[in-house]
Coordinates of N, CA and C in Angstrom, one line a residue:
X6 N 73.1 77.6 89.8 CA 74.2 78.3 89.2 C 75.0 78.9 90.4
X7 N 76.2 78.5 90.9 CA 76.5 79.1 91.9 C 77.5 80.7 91.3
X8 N 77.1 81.4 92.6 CA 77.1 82.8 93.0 C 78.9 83.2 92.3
X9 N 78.3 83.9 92.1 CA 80.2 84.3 91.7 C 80.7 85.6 93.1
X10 N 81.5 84.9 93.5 CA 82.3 85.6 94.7 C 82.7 87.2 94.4
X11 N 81.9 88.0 95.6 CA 82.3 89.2 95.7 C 83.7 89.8 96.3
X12 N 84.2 90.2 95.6 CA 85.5 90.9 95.9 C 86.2 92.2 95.5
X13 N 86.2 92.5 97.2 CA 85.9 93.9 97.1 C 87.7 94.4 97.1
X14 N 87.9 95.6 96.5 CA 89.1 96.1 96.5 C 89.6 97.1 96.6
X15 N 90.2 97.4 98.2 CA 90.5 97.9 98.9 C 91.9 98.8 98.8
X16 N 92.4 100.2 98.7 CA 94.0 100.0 98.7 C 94.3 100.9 100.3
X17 N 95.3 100.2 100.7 CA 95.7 100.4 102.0 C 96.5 101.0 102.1
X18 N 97.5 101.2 101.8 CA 98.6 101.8 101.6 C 98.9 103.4 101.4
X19 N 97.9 103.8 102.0 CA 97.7 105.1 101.6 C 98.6 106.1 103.0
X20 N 99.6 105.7 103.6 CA 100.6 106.2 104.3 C 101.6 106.4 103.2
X21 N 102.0 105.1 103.0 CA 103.3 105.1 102.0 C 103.3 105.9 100.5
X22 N 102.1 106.0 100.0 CA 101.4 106.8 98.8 C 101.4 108.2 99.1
X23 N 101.0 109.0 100.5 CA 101.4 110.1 100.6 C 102.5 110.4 100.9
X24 N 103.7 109.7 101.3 CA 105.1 109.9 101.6 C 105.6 110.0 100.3
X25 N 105.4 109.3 98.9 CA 105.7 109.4 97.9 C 105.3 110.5 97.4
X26 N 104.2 110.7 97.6 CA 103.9 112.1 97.0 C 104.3 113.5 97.4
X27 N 104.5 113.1 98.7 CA 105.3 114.4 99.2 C 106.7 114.7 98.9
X28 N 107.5 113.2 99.2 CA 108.7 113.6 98.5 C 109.0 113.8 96.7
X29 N 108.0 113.2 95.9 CA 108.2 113.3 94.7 C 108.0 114.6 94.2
X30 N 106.4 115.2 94.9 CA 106.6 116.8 94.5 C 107.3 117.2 94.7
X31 N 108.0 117.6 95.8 CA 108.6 119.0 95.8 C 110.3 118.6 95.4
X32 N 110.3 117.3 95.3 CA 111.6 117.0 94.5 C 111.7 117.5 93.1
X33 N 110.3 116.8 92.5 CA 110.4 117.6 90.8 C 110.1 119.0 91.0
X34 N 109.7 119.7 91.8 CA 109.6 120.8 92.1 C 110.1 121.9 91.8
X35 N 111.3 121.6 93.6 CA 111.8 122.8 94.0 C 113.1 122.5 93.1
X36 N 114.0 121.5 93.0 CA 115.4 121.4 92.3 C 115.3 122.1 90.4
X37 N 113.6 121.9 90.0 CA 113.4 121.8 88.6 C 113.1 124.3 88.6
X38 N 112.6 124.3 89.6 CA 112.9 125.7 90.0 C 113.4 126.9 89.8
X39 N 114.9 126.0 90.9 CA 115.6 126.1 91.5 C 116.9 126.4 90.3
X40 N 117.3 125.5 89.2 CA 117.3 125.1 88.1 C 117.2 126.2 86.7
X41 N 115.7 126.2 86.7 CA 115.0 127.3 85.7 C 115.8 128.7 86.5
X42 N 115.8 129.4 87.7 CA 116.1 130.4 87.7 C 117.3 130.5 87.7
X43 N 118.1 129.7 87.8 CA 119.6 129.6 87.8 C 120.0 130.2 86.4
X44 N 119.5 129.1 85.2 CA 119.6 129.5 84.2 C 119.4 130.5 83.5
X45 N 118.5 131.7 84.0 CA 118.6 132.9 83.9 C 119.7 133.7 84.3
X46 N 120.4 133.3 85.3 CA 120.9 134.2 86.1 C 122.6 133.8 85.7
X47 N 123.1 132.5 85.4 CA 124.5 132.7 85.3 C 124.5 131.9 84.0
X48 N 125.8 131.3 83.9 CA 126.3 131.3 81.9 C 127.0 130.0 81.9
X49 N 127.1 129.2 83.0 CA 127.2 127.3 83.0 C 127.2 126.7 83.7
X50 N 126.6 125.5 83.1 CA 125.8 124.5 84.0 C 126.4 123.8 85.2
X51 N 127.7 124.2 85.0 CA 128.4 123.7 86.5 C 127.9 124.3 87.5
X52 N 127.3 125.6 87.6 CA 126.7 126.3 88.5 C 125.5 125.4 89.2
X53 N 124.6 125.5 87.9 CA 123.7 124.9 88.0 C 123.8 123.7 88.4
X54 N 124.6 122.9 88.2 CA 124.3 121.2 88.8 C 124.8 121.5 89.8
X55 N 125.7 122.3 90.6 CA 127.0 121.7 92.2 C 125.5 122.6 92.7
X56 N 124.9 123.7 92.7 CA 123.8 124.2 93.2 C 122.3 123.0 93.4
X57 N 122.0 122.8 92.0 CA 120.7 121.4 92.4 C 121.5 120.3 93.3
X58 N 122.7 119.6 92.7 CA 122.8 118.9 93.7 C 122.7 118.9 95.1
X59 N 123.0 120.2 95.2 CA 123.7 121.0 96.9 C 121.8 120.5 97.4
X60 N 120.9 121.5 96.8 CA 119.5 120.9 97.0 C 119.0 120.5 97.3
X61 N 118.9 119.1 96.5 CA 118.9 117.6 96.3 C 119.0 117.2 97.8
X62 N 120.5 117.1 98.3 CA 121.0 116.3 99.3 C 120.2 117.0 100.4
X63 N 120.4 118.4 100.8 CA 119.8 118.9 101.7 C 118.4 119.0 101.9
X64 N 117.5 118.9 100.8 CA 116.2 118.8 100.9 C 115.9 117.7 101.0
X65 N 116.2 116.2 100.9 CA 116.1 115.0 100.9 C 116.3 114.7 102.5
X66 N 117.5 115.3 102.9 CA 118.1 115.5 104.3 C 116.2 116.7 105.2
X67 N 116.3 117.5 104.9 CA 115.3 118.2 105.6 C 113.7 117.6 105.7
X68 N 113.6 116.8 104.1 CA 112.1 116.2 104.2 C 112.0 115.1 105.3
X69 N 113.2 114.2 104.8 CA 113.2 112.7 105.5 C 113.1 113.2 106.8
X70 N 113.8 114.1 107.4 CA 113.7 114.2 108.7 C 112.4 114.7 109.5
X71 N 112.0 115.6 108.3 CA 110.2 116.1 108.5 C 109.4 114.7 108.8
X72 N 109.5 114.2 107.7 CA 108.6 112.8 107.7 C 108.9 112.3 108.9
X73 N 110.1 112.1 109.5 CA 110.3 110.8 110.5 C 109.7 111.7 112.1
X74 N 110.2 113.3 112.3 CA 109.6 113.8 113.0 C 107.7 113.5 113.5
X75 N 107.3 113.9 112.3 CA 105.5 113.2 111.6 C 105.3 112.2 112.5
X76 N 106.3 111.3 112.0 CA 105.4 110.0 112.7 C 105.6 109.6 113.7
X77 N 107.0 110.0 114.3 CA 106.9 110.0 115.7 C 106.0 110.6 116.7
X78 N 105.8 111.4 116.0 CA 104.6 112.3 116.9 C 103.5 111.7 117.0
X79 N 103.2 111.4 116.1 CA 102.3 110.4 116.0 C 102.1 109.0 116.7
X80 N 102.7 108.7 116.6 CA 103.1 107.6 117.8 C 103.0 107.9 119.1
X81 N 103.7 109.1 119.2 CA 103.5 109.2 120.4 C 102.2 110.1 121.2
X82 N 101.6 110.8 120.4 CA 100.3 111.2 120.6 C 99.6 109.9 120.9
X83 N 99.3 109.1 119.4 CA 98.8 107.8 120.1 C 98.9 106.8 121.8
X84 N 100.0 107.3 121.9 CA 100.5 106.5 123.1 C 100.1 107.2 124.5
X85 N 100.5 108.8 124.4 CA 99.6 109.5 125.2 C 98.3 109.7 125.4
X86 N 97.4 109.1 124.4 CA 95.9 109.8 124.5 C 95.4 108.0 124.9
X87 N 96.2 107.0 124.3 CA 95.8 105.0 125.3 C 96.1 105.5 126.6
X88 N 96.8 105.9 127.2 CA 97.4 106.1 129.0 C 95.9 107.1 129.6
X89 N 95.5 107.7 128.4 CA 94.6 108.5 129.0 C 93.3 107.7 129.2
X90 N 93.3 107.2 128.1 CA 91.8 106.2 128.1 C 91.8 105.2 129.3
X91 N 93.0 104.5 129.3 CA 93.2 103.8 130.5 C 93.1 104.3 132.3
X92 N 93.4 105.3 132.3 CA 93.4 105.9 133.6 C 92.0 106.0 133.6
X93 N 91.1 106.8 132.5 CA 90.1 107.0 132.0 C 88.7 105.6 133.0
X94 N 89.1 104.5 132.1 CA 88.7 103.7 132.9 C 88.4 103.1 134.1
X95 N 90.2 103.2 134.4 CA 89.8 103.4 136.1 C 89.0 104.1 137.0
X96 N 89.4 105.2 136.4 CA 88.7 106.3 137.5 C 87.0 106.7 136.9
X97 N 86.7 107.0 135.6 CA 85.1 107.0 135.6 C 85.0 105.6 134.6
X98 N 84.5 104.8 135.1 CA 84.2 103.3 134.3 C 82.7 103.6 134.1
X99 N 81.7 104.2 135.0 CA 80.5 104.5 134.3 C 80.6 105.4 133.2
X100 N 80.9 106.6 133.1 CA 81.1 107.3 132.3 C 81.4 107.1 130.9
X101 N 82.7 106.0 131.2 CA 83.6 105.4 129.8 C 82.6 104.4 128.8
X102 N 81.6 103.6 130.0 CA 80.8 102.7 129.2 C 79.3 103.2 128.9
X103 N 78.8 104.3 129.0 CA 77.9 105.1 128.7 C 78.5 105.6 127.1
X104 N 79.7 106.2 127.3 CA 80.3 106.6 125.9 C 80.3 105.5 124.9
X105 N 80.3 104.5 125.2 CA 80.4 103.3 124.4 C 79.0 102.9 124.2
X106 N 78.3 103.0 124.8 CA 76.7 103.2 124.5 C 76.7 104.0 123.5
X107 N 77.1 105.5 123.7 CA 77.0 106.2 123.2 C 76.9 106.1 120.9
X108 N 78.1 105.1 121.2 CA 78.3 105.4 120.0 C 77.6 104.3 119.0
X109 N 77.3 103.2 120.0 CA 76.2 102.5 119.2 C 74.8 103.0 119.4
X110 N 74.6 103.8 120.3 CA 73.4 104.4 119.3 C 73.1 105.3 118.3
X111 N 74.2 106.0 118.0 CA 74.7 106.3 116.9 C 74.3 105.2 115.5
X112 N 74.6 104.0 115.7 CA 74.7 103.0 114.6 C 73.3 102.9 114.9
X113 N 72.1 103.0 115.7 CA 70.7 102.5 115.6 C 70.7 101.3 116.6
X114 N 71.5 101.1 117.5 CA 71.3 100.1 118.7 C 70.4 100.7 119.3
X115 N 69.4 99.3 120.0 CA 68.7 100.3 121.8 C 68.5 99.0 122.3
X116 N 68.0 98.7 123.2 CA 67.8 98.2 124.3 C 68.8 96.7 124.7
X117 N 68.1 95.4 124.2 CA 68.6 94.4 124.7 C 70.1 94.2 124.0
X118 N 70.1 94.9 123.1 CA 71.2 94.4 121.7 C 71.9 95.4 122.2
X119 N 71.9 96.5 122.7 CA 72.5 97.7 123.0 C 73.5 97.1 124.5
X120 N 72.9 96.7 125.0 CA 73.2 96.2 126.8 C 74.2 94.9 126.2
X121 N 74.0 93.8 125.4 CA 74.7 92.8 125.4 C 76.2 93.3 124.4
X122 N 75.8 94.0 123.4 CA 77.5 94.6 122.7 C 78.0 95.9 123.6
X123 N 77.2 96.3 124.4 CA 78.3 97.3 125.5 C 79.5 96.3 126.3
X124 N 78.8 95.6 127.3 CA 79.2 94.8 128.4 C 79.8 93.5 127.5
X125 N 79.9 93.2 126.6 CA 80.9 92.4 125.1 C 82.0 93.5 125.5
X126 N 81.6 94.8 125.0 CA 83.6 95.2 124.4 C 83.7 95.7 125.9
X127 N 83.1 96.1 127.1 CA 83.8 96.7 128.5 C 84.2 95.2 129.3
X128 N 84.1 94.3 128.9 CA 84.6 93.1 129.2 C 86.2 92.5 128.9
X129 N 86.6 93.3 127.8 CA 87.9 92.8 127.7 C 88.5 94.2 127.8
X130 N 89.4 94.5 128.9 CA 90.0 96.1 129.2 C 90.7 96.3 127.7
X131 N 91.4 95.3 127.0 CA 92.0 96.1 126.0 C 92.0 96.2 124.3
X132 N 90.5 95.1 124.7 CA 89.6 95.6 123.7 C 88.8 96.9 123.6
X133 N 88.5 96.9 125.2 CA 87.4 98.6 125.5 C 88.6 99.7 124.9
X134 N 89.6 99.7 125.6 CA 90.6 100.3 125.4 C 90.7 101.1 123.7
X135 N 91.2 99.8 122.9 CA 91.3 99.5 121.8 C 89.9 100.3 120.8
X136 N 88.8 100.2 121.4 CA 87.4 100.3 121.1 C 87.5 102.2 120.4
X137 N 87.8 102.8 122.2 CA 87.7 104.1 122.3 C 88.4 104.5 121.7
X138 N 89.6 104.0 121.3 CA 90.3 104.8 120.4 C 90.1 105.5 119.1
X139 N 89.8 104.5 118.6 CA 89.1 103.7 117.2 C 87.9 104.9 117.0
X140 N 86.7 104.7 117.8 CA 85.2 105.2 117.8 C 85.4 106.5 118.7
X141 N 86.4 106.6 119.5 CA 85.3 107.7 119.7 C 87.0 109.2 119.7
X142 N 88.3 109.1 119.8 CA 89.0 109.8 119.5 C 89.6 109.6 117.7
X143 N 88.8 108.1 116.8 CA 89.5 108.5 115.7 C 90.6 108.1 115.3
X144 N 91.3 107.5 116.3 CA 93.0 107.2 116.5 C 93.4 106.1 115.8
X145 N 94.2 105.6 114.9 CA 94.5 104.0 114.6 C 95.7 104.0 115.2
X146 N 96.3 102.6 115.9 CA 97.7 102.7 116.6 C 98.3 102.6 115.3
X147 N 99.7 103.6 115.2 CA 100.7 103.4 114.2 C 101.4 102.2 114.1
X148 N 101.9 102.1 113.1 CA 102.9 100.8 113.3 C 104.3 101.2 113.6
X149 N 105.1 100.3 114.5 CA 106.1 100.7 115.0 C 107.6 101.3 114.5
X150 N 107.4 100.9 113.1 CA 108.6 101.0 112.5 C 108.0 102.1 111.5
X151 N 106.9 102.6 111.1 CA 106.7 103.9 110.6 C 107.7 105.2 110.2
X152 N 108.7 105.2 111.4 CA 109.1 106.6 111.2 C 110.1 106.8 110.6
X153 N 111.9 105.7 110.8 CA 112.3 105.2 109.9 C 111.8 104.8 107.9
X154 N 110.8 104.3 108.4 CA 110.4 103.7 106.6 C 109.6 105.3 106.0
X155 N 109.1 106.1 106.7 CA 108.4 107.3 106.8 C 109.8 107.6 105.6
X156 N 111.3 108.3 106.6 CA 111.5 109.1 106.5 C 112.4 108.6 105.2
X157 N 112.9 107.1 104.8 CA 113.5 106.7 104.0 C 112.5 107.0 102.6
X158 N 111.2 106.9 102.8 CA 110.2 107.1 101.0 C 110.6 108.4 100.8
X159 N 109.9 109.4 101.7 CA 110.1 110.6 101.7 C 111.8 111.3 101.2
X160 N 112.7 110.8 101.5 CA 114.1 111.4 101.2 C 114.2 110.8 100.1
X161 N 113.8 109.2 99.6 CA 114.2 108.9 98.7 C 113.1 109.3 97.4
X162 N 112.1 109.5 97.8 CA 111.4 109.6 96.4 C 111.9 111.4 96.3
X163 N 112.1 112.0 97.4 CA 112.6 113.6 96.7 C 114.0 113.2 96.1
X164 N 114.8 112.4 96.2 CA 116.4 112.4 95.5 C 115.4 112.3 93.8
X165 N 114.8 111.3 93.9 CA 114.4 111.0 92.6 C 114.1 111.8 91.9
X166 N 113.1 112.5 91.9 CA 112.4 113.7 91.9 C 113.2 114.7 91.6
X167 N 114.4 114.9 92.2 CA 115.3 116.1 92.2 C 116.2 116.0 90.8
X168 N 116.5 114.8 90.8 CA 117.5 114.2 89.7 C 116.9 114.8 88.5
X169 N 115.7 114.6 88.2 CA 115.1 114.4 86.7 C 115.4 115.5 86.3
X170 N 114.9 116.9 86.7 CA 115.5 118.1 85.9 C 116.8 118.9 85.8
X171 N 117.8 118.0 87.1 CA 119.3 118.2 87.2 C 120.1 117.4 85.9
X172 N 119.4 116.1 85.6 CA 120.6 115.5 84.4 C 120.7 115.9 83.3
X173 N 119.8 116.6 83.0 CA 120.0 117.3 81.2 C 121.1 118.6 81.5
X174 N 121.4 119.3 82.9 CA 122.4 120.1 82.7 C 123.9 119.4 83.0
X175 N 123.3 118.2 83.2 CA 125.1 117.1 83.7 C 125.4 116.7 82.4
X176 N 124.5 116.5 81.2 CA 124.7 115.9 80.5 C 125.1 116.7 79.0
X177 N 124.5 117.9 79.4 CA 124.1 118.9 78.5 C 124.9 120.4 78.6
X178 N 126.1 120.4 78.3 CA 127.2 121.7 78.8 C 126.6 123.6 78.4
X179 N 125.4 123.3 77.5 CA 125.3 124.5 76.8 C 124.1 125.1 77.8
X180 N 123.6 125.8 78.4 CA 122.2 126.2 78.9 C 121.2 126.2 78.4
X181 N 121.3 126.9 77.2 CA 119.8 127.0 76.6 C 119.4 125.5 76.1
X182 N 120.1 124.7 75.5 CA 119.6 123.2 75.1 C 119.5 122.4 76.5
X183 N 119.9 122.5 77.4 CA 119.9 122.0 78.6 C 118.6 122.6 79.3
X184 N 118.1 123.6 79.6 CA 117.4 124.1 80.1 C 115.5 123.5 79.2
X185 N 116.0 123.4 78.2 CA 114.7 123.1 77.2 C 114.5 121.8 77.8
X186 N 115.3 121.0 77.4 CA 115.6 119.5 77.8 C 114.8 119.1 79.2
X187 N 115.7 119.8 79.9 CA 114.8 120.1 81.5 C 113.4 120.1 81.8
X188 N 112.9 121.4 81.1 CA 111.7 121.5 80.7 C 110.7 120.3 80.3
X189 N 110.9 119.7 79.4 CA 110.4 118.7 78.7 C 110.3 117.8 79.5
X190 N 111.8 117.1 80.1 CA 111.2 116.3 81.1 C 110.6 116.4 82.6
X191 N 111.0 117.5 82.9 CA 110.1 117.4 84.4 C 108.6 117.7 83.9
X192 N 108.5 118.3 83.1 CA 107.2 118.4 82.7 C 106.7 117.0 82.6
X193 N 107.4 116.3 82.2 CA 106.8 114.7 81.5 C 106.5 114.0 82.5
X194 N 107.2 114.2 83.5 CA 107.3 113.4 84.6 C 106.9 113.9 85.8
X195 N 106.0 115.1 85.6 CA 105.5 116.0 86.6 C 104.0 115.0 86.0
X196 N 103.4 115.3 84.7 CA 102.3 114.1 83.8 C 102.1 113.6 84.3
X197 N 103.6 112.0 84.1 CA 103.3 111.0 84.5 C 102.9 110.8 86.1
X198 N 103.9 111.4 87.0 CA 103.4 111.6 88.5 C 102.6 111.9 89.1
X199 N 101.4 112.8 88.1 CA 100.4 113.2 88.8 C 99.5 112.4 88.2
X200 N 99.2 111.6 87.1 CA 98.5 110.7 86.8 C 98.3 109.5 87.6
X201 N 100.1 109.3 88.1 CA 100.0 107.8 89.0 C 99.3 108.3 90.2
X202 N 99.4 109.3 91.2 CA 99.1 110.2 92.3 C 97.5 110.2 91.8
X203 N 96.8 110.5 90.7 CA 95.5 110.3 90.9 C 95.1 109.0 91.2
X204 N 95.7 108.1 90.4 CA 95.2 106.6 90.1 C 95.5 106.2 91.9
X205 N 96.5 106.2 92.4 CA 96.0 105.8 93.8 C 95.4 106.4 94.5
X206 N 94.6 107.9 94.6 CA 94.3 108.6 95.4 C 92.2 108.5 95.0
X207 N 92.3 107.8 94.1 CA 90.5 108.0 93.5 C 90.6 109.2 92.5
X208 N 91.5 110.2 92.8 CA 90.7 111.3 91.6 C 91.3 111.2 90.3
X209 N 90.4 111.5 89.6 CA 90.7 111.3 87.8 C 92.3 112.1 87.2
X210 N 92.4 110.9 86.4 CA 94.3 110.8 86.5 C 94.5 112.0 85.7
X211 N 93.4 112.1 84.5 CA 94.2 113.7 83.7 C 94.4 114.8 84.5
X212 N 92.6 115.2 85.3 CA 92.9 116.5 86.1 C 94.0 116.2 87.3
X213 N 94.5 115.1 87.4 CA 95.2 115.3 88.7 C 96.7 115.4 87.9
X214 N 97.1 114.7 86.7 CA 98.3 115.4 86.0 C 98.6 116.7 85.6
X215 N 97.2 117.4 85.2 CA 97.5 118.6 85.1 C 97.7 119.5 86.3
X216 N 97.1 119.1 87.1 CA 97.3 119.9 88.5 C 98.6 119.8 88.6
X217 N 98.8 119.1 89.4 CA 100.5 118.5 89.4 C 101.9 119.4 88.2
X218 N 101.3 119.1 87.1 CA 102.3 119.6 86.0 C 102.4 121.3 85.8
X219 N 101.0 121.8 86.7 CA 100.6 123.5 86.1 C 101.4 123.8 87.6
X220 N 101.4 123.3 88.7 CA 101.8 123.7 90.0 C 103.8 123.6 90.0
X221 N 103.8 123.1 89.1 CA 105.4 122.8 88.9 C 106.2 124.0 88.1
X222 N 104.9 124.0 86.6 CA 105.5 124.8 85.7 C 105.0 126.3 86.3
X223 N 104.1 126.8 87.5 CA 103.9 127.8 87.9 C 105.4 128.7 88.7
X224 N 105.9 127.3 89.5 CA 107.1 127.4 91.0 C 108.4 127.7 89.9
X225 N 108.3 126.9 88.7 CA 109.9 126.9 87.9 C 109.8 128.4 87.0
X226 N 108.6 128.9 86.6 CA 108.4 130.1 85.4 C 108.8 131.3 86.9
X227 N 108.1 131.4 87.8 CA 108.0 132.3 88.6 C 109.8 132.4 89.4
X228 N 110.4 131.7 89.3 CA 112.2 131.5 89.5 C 112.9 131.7 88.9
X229 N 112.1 131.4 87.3 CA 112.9 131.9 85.6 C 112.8 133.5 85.8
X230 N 111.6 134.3 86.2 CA 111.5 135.3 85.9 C 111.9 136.2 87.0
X231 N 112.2 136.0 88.0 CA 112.6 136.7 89.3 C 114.1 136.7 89.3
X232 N 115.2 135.5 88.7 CA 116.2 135.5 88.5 C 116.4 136.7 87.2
X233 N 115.6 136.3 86.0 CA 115.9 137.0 84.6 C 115.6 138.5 85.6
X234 N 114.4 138.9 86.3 CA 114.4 140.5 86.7 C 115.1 140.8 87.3
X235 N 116.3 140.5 88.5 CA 117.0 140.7 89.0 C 118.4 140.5 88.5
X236 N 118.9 139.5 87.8 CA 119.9 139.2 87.1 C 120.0 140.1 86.2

């Protein structure tokens, strides 16, 4: 009876899943907020929408640029700590291939097996290279175009994000029906977001919708009520 093929299922993508999640929170967030305390404080929604918009643009503008900062850094850390490894080499090459011992005995290597996969990876400089980065600083090389695509999820999933509790007052001229409306949906879509946010992250989709939806409705009640006490 032949074997039925094992296939394992991996998700990778877990750069681009936290750029979404960063820009999608604090998009349904801060604008849905932002929004609720408005509504307390003045008497139409033109206020309210030229203000979320104003927002919108500039927090979209402030993340994206957060994001793209991130990964440049990142990159470039990377780039400075290879220069190091490499000089590294040059100058203590005992030292470097000891550490590389090092970390297979960690895995349960010793002697003859230990000697033949050392002098394996100190054999090709930019595999050794490649090695130490990996095992013994942690590092993966970024990919090149990262910071750009970084800063494009990030701005774009906060526009998104921002929209959802700004269109019920574009659409909706009266406050109090507009503001309920609001309510409803960022809430719904705070839900649905933190469910999807579980489902790729491993943790269980309800507790991670309700996290998500109580951390929103905490940021927007606490804006409702600071405007309504001061207003």
């Amino acid at each position: 009876m032949p074997a039925t093929p094992h296939v394992e299922k991996h998700f990778t993508a877990s750069e681009t899943v936290r750029d979404v999640v960063i820009g999608m929170a604090d998009g349904l967030t801060v604008p849905f907020a932002l929004a609720a305390g408005l509504s307390a404080a003045v008497t139409t929604t033109d206020v309210i929408v030229t203000a979320g918009l104003a927002e919108v643009v500039a927090g979209a503008i402030a993340m994206g640029l957060g994001g793209y900062l991130a990964a440049r850094s990142d990159a470039e850390h990377y780039a400075a700590e290879e220069r190091r490894e490499h000089d590294e080499i040059d100058r203590l090459r005992g030292r470097e291939i000891e550490e590389v011992a090092e970390i297979f005995r960690g895995y349960g290597l010793e002697g003859q097996a230990l000697t033949t996969v050392v002098e394996a990876i100190a054999a090709d400089r930019r595999r050794w290279v490649d090695f130490m980065m990996r095992f013994e600083l942690g590092l993966e090389r970024p990919d090149p175009k990262r910071a750009p695509v970084s800063a494009v999820t990030i701005g774009g999933s906060y526009v998104i994000g921002g929209l959802i509790p700004l269109v019920p007052y574009i659409l909706v001229h009266d406050i109090a029906p507009a503001m309920r409306i609001s309510v409803v949906a960022t809430g719904v879509a705070l839900l649905i977001f933190g469910a999807i946010k579980g489902h790729f992250t491993g943790v269980n989709k309800i507790k991670s919708a309700l996290q998500t939806a109580l951390v929103g409705g905490l940021a927007a009640g606490a804006a409702f009520w600071l405007a309504h006490l001061f207003g």
